[in-house]
mmCIF file of C-alpha atoms in Angstrom:
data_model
loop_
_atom_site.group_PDB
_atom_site.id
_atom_site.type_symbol
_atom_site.label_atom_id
_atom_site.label_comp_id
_atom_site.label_asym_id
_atom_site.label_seq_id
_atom_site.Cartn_x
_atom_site.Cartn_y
_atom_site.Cartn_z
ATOM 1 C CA UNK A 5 0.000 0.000 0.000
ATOM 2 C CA UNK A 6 1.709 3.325 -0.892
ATOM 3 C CA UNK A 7 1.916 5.875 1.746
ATOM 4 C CA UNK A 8 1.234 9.678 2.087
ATOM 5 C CA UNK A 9 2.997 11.033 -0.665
ATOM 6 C CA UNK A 10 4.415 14.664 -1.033
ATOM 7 C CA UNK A 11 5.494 16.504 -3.925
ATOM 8 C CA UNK A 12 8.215 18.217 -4.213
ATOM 9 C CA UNK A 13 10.672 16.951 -1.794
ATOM 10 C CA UNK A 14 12.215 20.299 -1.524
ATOM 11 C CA UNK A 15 11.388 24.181 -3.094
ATOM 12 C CA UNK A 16 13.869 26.628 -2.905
ATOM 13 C CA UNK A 17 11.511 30.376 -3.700
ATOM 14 C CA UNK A 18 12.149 33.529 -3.865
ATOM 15 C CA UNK A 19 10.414 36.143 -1.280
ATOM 16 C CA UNK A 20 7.097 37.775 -2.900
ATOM 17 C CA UNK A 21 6.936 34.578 -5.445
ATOM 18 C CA UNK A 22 4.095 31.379 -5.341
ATOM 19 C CA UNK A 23 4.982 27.855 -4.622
ATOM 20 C CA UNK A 24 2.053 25.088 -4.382
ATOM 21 C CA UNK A 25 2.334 21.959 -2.539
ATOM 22 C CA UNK A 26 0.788 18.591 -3.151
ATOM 23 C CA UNK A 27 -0.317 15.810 -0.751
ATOM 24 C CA UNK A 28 -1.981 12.481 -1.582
ATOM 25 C CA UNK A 29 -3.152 10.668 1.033
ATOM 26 C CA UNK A 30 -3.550 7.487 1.325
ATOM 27 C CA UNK A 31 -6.100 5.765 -1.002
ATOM 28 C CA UNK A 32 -9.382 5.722 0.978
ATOM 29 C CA UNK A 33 -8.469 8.114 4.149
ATOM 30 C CA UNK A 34 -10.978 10.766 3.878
ATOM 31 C CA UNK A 35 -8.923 12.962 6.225
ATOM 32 C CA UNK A 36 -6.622 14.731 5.745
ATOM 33 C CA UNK A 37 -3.947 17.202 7.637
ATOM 34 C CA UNK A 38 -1.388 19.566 6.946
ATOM 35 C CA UNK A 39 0.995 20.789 9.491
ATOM 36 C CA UNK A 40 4.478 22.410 9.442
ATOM 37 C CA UNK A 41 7.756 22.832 11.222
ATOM 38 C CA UNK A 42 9.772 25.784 11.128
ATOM 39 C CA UNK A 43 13.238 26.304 12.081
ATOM 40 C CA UNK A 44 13.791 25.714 15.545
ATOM 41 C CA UNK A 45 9.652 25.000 16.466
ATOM 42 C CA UNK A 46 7.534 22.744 17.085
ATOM 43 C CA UNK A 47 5.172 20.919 14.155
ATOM 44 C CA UNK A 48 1.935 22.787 14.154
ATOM 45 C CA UNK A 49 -1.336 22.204 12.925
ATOM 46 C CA UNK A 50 -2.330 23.783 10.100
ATOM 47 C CA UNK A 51 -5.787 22.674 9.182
ATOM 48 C CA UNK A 52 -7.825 19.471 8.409
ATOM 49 C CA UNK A 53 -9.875 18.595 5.780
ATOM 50 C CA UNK A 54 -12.599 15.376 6.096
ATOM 51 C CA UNK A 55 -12.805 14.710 2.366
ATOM 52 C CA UNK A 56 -13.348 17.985 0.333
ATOM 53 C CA UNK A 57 -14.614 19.837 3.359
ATOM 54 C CA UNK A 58 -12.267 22.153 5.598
ATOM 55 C CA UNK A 59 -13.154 20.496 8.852
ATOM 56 C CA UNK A 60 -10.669 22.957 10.893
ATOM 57 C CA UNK A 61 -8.406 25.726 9.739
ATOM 58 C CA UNK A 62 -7.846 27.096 12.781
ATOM 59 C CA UNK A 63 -3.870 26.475 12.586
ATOM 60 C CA UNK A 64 -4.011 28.665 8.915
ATOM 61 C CA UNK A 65 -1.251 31.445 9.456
ATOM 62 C CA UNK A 66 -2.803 34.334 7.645
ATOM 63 C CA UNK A 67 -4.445 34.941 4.242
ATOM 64 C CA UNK A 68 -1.881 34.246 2.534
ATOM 65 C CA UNK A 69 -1.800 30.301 2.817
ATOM 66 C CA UNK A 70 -4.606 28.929 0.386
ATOM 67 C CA UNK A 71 -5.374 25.273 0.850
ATOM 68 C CA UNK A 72 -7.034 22.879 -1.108
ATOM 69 C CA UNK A 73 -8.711 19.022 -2.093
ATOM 70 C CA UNK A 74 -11.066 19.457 -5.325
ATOM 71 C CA UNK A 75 -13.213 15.953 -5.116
ATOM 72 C CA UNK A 76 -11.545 14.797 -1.826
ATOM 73 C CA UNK A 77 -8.853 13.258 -2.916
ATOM 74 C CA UNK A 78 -5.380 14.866 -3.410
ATOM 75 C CA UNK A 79 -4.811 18.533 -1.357
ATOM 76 C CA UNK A 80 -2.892 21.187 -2.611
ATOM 77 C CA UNK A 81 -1.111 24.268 -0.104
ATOM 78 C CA UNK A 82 -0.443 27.362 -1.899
ATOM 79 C CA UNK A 83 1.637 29.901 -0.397
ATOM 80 C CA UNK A 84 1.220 33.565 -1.984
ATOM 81 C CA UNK A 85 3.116 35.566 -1.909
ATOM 82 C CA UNK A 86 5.527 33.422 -0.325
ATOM 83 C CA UNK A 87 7.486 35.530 3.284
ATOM 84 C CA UNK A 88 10.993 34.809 4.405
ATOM 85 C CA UNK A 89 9.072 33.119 7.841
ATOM 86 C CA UNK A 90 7.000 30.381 5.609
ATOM 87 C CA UNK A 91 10.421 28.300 5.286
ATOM 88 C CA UNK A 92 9.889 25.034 6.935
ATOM 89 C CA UNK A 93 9.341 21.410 6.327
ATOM 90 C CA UNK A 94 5.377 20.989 5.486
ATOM 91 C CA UNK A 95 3.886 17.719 6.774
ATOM 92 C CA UNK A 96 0.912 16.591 5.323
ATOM 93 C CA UNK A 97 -0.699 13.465 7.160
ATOM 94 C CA UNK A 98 -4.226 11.165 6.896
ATOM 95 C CA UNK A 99 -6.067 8.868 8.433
ATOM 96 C CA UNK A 100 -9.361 6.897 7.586
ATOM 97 C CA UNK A 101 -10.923 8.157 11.086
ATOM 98 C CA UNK A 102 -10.003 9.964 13.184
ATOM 99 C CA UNK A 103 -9.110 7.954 15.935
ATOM 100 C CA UNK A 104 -7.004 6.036 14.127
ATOM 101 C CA UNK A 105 -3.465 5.953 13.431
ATOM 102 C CA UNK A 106 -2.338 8.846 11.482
ATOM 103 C CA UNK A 107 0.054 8.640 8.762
ATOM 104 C CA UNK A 108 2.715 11.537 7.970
ATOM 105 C CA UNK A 109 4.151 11.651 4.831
ATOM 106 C CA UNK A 110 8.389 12.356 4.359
ATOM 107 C CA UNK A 111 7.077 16.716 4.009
ATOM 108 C CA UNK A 112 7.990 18.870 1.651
ATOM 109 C CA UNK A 113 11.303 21.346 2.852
ATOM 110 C CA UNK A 114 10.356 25.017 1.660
ATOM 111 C CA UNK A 115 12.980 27.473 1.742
ATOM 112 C CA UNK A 116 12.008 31.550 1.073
ATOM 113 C CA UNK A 117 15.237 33.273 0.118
ATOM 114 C CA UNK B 15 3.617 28.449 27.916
ATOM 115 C CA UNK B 16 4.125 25.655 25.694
ATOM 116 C CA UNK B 17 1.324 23.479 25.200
ATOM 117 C CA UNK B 18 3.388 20.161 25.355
ATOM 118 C CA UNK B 19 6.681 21.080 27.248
ATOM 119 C CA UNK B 20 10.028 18.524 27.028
ATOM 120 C CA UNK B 21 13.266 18.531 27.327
ATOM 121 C CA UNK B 22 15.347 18.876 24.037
ATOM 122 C CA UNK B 23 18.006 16.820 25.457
ATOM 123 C CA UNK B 24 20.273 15.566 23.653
ATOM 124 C CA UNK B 25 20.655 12.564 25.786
ATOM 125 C CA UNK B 26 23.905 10.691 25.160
ATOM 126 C CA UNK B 27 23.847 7.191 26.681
ATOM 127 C CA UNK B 28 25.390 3.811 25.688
ATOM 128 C CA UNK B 29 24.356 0.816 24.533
ATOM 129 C CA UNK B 30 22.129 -1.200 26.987
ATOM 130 C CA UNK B 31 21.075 1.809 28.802
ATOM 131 C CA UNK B 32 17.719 2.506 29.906
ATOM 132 C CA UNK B 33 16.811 6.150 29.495
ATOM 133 C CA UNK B 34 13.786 8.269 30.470
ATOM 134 C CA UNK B 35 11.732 10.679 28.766
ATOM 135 C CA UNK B 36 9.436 13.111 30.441
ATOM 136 C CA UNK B 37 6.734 15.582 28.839
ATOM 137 C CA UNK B 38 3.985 17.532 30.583
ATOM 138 C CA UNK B 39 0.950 19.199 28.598
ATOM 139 C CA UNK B 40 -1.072 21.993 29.535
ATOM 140 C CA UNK B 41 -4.342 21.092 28.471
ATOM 141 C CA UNK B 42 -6.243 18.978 30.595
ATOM 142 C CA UNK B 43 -9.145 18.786 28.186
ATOM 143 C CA UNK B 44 -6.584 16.316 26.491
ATOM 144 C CA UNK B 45 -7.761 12.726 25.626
ATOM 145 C CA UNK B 46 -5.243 11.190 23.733
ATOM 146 C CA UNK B 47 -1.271 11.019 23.655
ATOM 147 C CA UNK B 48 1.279 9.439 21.758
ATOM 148 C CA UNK B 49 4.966 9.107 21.621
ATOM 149 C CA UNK B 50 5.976 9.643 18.101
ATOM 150 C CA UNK B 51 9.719 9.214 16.705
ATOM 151 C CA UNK B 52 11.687 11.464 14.169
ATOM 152 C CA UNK B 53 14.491 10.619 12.626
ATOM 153 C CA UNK B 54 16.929 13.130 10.910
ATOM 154 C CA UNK B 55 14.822 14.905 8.079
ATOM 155 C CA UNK B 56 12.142 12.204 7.925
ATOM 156 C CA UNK B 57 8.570 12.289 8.856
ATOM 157 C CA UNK B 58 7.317 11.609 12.310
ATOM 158 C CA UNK B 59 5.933 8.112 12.902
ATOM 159 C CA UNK B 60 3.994 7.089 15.739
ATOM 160 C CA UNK B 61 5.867 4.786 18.086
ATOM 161 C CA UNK B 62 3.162 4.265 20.860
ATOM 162 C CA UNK B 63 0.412 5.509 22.076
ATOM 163 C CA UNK B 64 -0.001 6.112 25.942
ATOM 164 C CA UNK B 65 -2.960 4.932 27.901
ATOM 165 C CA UNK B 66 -3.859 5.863 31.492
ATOM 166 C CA UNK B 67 -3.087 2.461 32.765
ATOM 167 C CA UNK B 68 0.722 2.412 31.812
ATOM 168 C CA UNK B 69 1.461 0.824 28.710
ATOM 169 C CA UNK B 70 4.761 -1.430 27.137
ATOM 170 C CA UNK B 71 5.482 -2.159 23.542
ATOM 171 C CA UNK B 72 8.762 -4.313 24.090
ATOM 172 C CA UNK B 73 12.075 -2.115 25.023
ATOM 173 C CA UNK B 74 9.205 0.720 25.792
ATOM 174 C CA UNK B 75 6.743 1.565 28.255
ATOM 175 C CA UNK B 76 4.964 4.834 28.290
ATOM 176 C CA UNK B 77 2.906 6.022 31.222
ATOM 177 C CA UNK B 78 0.001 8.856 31.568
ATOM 178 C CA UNK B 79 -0.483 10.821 34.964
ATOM 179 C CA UNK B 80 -3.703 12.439 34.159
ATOM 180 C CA UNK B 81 -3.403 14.438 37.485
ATOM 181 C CA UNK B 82 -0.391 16.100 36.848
ATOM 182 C CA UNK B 83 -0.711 16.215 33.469
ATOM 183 C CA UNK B 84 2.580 14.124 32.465
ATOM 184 C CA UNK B 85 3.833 11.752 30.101
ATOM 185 C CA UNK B 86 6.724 9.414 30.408
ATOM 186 C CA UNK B 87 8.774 7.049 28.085
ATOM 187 C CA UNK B 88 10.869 4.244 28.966
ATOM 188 C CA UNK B 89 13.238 2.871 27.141
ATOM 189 C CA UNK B 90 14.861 -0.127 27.723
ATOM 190 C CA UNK B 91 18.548 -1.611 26.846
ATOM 191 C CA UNK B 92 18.989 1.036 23.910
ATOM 192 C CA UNK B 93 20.098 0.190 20.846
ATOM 193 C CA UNK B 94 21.865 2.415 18.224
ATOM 194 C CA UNK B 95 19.018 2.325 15.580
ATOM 195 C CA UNK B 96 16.905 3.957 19.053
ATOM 196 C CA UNK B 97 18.633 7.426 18.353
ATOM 197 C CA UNK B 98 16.283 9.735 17.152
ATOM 198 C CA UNK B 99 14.139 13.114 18.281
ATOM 199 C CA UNK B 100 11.252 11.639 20.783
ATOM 200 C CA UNK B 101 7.944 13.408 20.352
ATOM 201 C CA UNK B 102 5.626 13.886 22.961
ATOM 202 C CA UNK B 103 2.307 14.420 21.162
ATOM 203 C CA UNK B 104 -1.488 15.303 23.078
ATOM 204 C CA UNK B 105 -4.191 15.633 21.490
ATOM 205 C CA UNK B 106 -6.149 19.700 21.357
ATOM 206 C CA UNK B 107 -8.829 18.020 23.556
ATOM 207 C CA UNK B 108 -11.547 16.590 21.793
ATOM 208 C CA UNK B 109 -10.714 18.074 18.607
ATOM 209 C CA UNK B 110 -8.867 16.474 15.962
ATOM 210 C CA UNK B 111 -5.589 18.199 16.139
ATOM 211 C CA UNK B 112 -2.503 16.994 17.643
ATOM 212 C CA UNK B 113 -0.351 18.819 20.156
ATOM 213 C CA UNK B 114 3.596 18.117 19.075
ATOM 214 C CA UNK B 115 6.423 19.005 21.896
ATOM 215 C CA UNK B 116 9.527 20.404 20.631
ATOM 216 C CA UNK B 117 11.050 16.407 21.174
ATOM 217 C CA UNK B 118 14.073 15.140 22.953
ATOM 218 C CA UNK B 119 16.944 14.090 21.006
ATOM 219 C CA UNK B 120 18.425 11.034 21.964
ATOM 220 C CA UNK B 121 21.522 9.505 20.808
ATOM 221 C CA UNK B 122 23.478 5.781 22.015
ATOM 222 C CA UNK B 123 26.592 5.262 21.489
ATOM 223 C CA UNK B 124 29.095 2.192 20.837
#
């Protein structure tokens, strides 16, 4: 069974430009999380869709941060424009309920310069 | 205040050790905890979760003082491949969010 998958890996931006991440979940997990770490933090919570629906953005940093999953399935986190503090490893992570065990994927390393 | 407070560590111990992890949260709405493990730029994965009657998953044994709002991890007779960041995770209390501590590194040695 393939896991929570991230794309890219790693995005090097510069401040003021756009850079979109990409999460699939696993196949079937209707929910769906993104969280982040930046440098020298904690992970956070970002927000938490159950299928297409945002279930709880309450972890959303400001207005900038845009986040996505047309038809449920794969999510998308757009970051425009993009502020030397957004650089961080993005987590995105899913479950099929949840109370059950949630699965990270390896995060996508975003560095504004 | 931190909402899940730990001690970054590092711990250095050897081989065969047994070394102790400790973690207090401030919400006390909390219902569920976890002891997740990092390695170096990978993702978090869960390595146990913690129930109020003490719980032990080989080499580890996590415990849950609801009263004082504290976690614990054991770990017994370390190995090298145990060295890694130890998260100490809570849940936002009824909501579906997890809590993440800053995590303790650990690291064994030969």
């Amino acid at each position: 069974e393939a896991g929570v998958t991230q794309f890219p890996s790693h995005s090097v931006i510069e401040k003021g430009q756009t850079v979109t991440l990409r999460c699939d979940p696993i196949s079937g997990h209707d929910n769906l999380y993104w969280y982040r770490r930046v440098m020298g933090k904690e992970i956070k919570f970002l927000l938490h869709f159950v299928k297409e629906s945002k279930q709880d953005e309450s972890g959303m940093p400001n207005n900038r941060f845009l986040a996505e999953r047309t038809g449920g399935t794969y999510s998308t986190l757009k970051v425009q424009p993009a502020e030397l503090e957004d650089s961080g490893v993005y987590f995105c992570a899913s479950n099929r309920a949840t109370n059950e065990k949630l699965f990270f994927g390896s995060g996508t390393q975003l560095s504004v310069l | 205040r931190k909402e899940v407070e730990q001690d970054p560590g590092p711990f250095n111990v050897p081989e065969g050790a047994t070394v102790a992890f400790n973690c207090t949260y401030s919400n006390s709405a909390s219902q569920s905890f976890f002891w997740y493990r990092q390695d170096c730029r990978k993702e978090p994965k869960l390595l146990m979760s913690v129930y109020s009657s003490g719980n032990e998953d080989g080499r580890f044994t996590a415990q849950l003082n609801r009263a004082s709002q504290y976690i614990s991890l054991l770990i017994r007779d370390s190995k090298l491949s145990d060295s890694a960041t130890y998260l100490c995770v809570v849940d936002s209390g009824g909501y579906n969010k997890l809590i993440f501590g800053a995590g303790t590194r650990l690291a064994v040695h030969p």
